[in-house]
GROMACS .gro file of C-alpha atoms in nm:
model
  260
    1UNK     CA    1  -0.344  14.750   6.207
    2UNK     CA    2  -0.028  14.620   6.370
    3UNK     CA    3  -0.050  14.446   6.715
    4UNK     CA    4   0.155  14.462   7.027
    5UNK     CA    5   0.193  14.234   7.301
    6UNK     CA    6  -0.005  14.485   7.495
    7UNK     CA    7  -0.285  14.440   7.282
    8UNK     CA    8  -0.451  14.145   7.509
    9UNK     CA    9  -0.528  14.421   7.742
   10UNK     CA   10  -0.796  14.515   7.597
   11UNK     CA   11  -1.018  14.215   7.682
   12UNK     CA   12  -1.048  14.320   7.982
   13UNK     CA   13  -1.261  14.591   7.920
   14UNK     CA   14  -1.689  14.543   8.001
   15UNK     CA   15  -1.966  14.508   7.799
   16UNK     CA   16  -2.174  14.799   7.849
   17UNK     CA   17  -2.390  14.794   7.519
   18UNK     CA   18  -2.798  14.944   7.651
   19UNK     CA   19  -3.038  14.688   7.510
   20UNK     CA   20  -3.173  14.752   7.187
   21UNK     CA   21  -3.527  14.941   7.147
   22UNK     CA   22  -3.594  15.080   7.466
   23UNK     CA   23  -3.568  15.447   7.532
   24UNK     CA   24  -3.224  15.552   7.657
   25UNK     CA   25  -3.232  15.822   7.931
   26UNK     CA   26  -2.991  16.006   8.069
   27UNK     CA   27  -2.946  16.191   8.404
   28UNK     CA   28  -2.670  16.411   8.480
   29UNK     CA   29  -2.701  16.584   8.809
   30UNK     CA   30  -2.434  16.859   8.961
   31UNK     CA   31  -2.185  16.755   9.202
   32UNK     CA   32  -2.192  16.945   9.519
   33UNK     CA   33  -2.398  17.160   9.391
   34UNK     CA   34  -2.524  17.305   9.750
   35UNK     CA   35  -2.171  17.438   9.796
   36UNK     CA   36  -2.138  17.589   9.458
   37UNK     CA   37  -2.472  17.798   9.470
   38UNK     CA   38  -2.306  17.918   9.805
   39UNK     CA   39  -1.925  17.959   9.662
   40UNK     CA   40  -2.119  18.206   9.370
   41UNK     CA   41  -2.364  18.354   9.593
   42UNK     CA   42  -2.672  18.203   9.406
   43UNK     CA   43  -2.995  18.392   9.499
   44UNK     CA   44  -3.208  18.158   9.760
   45UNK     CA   45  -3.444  17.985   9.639
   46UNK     CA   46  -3.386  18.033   9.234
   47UNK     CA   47  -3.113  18.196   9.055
   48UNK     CA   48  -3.221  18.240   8.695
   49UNK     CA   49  -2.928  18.324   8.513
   50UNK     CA   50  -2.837  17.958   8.627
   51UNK     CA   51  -3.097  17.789   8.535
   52UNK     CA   52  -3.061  17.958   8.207
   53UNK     CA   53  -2.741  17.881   8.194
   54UNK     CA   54  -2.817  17.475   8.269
   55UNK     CA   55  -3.071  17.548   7.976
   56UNK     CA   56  -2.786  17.649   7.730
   57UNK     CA   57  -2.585  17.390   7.833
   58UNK     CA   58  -2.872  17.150   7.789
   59UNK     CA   59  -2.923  17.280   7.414
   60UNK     CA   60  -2.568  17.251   7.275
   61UNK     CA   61  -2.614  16.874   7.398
   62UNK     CA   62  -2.927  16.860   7.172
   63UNK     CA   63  -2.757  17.007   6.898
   64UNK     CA   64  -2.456  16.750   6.901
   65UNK     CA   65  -2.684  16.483   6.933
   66UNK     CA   66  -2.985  16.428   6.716
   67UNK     CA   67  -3.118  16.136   6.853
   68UNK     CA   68  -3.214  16.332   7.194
   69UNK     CA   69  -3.595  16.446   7.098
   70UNK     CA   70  -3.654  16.596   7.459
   71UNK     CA   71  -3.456  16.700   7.707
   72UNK     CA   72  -3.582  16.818   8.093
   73UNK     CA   73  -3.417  16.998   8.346
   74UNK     CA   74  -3.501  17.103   8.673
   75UNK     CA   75  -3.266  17.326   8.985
   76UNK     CA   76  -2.910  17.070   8.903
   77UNK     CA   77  -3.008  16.774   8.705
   78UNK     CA   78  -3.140  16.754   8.341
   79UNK     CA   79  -3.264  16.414   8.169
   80UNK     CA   80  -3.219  16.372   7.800
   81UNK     CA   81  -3.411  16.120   7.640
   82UNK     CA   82  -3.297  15.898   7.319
   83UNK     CA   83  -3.494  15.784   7.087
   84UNK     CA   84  -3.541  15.380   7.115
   85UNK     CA   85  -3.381  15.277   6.744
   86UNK     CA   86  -3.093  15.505   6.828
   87UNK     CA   87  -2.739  15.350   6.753
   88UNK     CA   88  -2.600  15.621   6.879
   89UNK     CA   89  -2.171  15.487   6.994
   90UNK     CA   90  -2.332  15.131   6.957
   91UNK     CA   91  -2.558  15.220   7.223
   92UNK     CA   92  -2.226  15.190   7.443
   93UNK     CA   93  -2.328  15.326   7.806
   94UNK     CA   94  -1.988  15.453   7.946
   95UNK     CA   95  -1.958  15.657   7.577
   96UNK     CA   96  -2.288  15.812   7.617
   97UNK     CA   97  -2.285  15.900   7.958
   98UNK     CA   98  -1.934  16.043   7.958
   99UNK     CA   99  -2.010  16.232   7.610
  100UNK     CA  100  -2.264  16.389   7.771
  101UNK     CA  101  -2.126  16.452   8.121
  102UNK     CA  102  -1.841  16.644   7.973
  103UNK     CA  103  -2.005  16.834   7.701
  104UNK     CA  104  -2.270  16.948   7.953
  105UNK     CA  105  -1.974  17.064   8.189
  106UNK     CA  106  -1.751  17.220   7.948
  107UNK     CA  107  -2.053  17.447   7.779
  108UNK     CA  108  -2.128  17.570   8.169
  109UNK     CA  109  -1.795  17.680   8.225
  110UNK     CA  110  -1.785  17.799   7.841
  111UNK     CA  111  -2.103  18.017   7.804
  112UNK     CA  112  -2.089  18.111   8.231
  113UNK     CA  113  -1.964  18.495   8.137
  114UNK     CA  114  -2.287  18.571   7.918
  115UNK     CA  115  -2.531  18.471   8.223
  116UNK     CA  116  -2.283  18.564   8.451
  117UNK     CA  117  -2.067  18.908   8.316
  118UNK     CA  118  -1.997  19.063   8.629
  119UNK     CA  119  -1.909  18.725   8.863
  120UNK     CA  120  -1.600  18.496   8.785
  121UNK     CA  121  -1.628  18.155   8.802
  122UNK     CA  122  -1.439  18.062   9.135
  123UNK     CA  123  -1.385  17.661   9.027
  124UNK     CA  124  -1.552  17.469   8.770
  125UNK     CA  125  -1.857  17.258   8.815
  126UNK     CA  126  -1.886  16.882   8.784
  127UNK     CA  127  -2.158  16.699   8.718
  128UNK     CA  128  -2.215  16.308   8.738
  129UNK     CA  129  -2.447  16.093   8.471
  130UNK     CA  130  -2.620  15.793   8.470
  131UNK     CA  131  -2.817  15.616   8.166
  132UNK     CA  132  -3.141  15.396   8.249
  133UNK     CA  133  -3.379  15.225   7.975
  134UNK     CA  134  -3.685  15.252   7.943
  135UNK     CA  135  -3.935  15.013   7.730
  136UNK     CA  136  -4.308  15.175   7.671
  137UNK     CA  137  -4.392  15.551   7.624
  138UNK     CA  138  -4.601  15.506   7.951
  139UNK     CA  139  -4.312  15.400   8.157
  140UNK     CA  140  -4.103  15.764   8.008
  141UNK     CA  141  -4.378  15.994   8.070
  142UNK     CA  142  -4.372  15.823   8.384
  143UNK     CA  143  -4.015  15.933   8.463
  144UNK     CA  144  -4.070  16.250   8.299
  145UNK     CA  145  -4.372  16.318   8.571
  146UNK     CA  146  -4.173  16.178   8.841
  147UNK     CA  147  -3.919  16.474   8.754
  148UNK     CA  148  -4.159  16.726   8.733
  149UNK     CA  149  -4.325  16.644   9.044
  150UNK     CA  150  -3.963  16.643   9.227
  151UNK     CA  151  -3.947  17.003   9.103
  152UNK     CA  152  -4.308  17.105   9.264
  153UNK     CA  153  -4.234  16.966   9.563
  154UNK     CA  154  -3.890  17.084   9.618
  155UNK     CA  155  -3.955  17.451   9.454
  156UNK     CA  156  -4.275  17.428   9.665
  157UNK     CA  157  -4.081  17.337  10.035
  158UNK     CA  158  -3.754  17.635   9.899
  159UNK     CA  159  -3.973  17.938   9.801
  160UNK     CA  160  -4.157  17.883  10.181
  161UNK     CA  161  -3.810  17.779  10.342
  162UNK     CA  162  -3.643  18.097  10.223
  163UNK     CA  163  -3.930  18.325  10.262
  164UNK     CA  164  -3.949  18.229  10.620
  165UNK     CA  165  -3.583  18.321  10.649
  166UNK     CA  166  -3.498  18.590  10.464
  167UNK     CA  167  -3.838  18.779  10.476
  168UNK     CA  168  -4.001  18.656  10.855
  169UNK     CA  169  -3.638  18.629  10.989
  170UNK     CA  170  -3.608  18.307  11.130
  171UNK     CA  171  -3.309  18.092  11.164
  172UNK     CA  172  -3.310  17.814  10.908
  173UNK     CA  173  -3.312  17.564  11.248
  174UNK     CA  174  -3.608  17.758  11.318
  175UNK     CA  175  -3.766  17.774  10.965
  176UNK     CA  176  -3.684  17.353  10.905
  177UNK     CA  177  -3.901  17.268  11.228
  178UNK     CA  178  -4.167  17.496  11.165
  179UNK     CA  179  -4.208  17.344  10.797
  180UNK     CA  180  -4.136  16.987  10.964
  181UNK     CA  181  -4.502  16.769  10.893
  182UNK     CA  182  -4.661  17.032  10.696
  183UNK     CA  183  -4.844  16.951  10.353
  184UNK     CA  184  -4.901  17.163  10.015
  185UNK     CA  185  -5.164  17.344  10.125
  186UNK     CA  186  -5.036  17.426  10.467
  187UNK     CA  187  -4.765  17.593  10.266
  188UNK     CA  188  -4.930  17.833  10.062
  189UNK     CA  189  -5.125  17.912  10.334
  190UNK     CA  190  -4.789  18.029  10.518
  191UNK     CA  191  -4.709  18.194  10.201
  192UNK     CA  192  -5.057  18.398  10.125
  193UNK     CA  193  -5.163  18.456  10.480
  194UNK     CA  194  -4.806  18.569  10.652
  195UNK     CA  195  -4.659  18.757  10.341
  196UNK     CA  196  -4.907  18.773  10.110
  197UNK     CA  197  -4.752  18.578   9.810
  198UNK     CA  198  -4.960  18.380   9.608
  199UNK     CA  199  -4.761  18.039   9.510
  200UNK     CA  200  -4.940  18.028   9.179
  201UNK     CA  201  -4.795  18.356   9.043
  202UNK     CA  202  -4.424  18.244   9.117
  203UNK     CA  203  -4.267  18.184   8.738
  204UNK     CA  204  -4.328  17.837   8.583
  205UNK     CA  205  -4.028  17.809   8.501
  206UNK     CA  206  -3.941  17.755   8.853
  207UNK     CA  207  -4.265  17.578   8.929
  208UNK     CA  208  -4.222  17.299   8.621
  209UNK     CA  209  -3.896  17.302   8.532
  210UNK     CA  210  -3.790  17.353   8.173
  211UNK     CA  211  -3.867  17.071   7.860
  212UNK     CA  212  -3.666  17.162   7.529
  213UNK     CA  213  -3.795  16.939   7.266
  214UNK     CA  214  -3.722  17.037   6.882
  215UNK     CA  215  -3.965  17.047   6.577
  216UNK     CA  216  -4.051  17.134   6.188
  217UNK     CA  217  -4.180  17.474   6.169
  218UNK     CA  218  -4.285  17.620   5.820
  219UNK     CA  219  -4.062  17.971   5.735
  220UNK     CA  220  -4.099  18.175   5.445
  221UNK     CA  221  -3.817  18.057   5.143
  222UNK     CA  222  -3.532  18.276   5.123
  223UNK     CA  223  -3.532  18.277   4.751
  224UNK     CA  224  -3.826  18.542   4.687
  225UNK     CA  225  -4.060  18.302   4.471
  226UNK     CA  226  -4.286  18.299   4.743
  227UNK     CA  227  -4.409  18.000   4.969
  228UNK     CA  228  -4.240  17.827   5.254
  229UNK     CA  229  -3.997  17.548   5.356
  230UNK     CA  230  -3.939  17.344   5.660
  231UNK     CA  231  -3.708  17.401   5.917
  232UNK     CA  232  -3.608  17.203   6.237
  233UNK     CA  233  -3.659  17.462   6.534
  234UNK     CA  234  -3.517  17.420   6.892
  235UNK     CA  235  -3.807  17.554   7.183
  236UNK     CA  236  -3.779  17.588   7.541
  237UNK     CA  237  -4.097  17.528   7.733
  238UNK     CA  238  -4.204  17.600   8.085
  239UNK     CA  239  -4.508  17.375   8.075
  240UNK     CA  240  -4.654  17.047   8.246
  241UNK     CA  241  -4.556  16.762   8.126
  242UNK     CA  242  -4.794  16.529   8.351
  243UNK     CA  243  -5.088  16.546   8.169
  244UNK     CA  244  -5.204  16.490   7.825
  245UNK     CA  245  -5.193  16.800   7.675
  246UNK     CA  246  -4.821  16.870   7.568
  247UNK     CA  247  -4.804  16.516   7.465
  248UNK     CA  248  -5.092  16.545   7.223
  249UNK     CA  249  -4.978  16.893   7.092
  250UNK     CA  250  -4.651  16.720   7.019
  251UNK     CA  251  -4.728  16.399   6.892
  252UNK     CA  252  -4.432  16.357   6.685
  253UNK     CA  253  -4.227  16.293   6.966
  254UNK     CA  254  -4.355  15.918   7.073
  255UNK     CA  255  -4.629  15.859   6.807
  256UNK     CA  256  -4.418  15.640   6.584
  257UNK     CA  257  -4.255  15.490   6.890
  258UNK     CA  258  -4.624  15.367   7.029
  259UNK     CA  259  -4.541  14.997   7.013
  260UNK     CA  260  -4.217  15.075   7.193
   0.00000   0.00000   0.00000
């Protein structure tokens, strides 16, 4: 390939290569996302169509990238996690961030009508990304946790926080101080005894968050002899994630990677 003079500029461009077999994670998170629930009038304290919309968005990400074997996702943020031996752009940073920054934004604005048919989309979201590495499966599931428990907690302190205002009519002045020092179970209590709502019963998927993760199912073969084949299936789980069991009903996901 011919060279111009200009060429030399190149050099000054970083190295941003992730080091090699660790797991790759990364975090996009909405921009301003407080205003844009309140530009689109966004129920208080979950709006599901968008949180089934982040899911979509989340799962044409999986589907362009194979290396992702779980994704999480949680109120304005989702995490996708690489597999360690991915190569994926030369395990370039800046490529795999800003890949999946834009693809996640331009699939929210894309699919927004089919969660959304009777509200336009006033301006488009934006959402910023970040990649961090991970060595062992402990230290993951560790981050994984760390997200889920985020999602308790805040769901937890919103679902009280809005009740308080919308249902007992308090200011949200009013409903921040009386909430100001309290713990979990000084929460439900405000929930069960004042308006009778049981924490428990609220929808997991607000309560954990959502975990895609993909898999080999068996499905009948399409060519009438009879039997089955395997097929790679895409499933969205409202689950926990803390403990052992989803890990050892999907142990394809780290098994091989144990060392790593």
């Amino acid at each position: 390939m011919a060279q111009s003079k200009f060429e030399y500029t190149r050099k000054f461009e970083t190295e941003d290569k992730l080091l090699p077999n660790s797991w790759i994670v990364v975090r996009i998170d909405g921009k301003g996302f407080h205003k844009f629930s309140d530009a689109h009038s966004f129920s208080k304290p979950n709006e599901k169509p968008a949180l089934d919309l982040m899911n979509k968005c989340a799962s044409c990400v999986m589907n362009e990238f194979n290396e992702i074997i779980l994704s999480y996702g949680q109120s304005d943020e989702y995490s996708f996690v690489f597999r360690p031996d991915t190569g994926v752009y030369s395990r370039r940073s800046s490529k795999i961030v800003s890949n999946i920054s834009s693809l996640f934004a331009s699939s929210y604005v894309f699919y927004w009508k089919d969660f959304f048919p009777e509200k336009d989309l006033i301006y488009p979201p934006a959402f910023d990304g970040r990649a961090v590495l991970y060595p062992t499966v402990k230290n993951l599931r560790d981050y994984l946790s760390w997200r889920q428990a985020d999602c308790h907690i805040n769901n937890m302190y919103n679902t009280v926080f809005w009740t308080l205002v919308l249902k007992g009519g308090m200011t949200p002045n009013a409903a921040q101080e009386r909430l100001k020092g309290t713990l979990a179970g000084d929460k439900n209590e405000i929930l069960f005894s004042e308006f009778g709502i049981n924490y428990n019963n609220e929808p997991l998927q607000y309560r954990k968050g959502t975990t895609i993760i993909k898999k080999k199912v068996e499905i009948p073969s399409e060519n009438g002899a009879g039997g089955t084949k395997q097929r790679t299936k895409t499933f969205l789980l409202d689950c926990d994630i803390i403990g052992d069991e989803f890990w050892n009903e999907n142990p394809h996901l780290v098994d091989s990677f144990k060392a790593s």
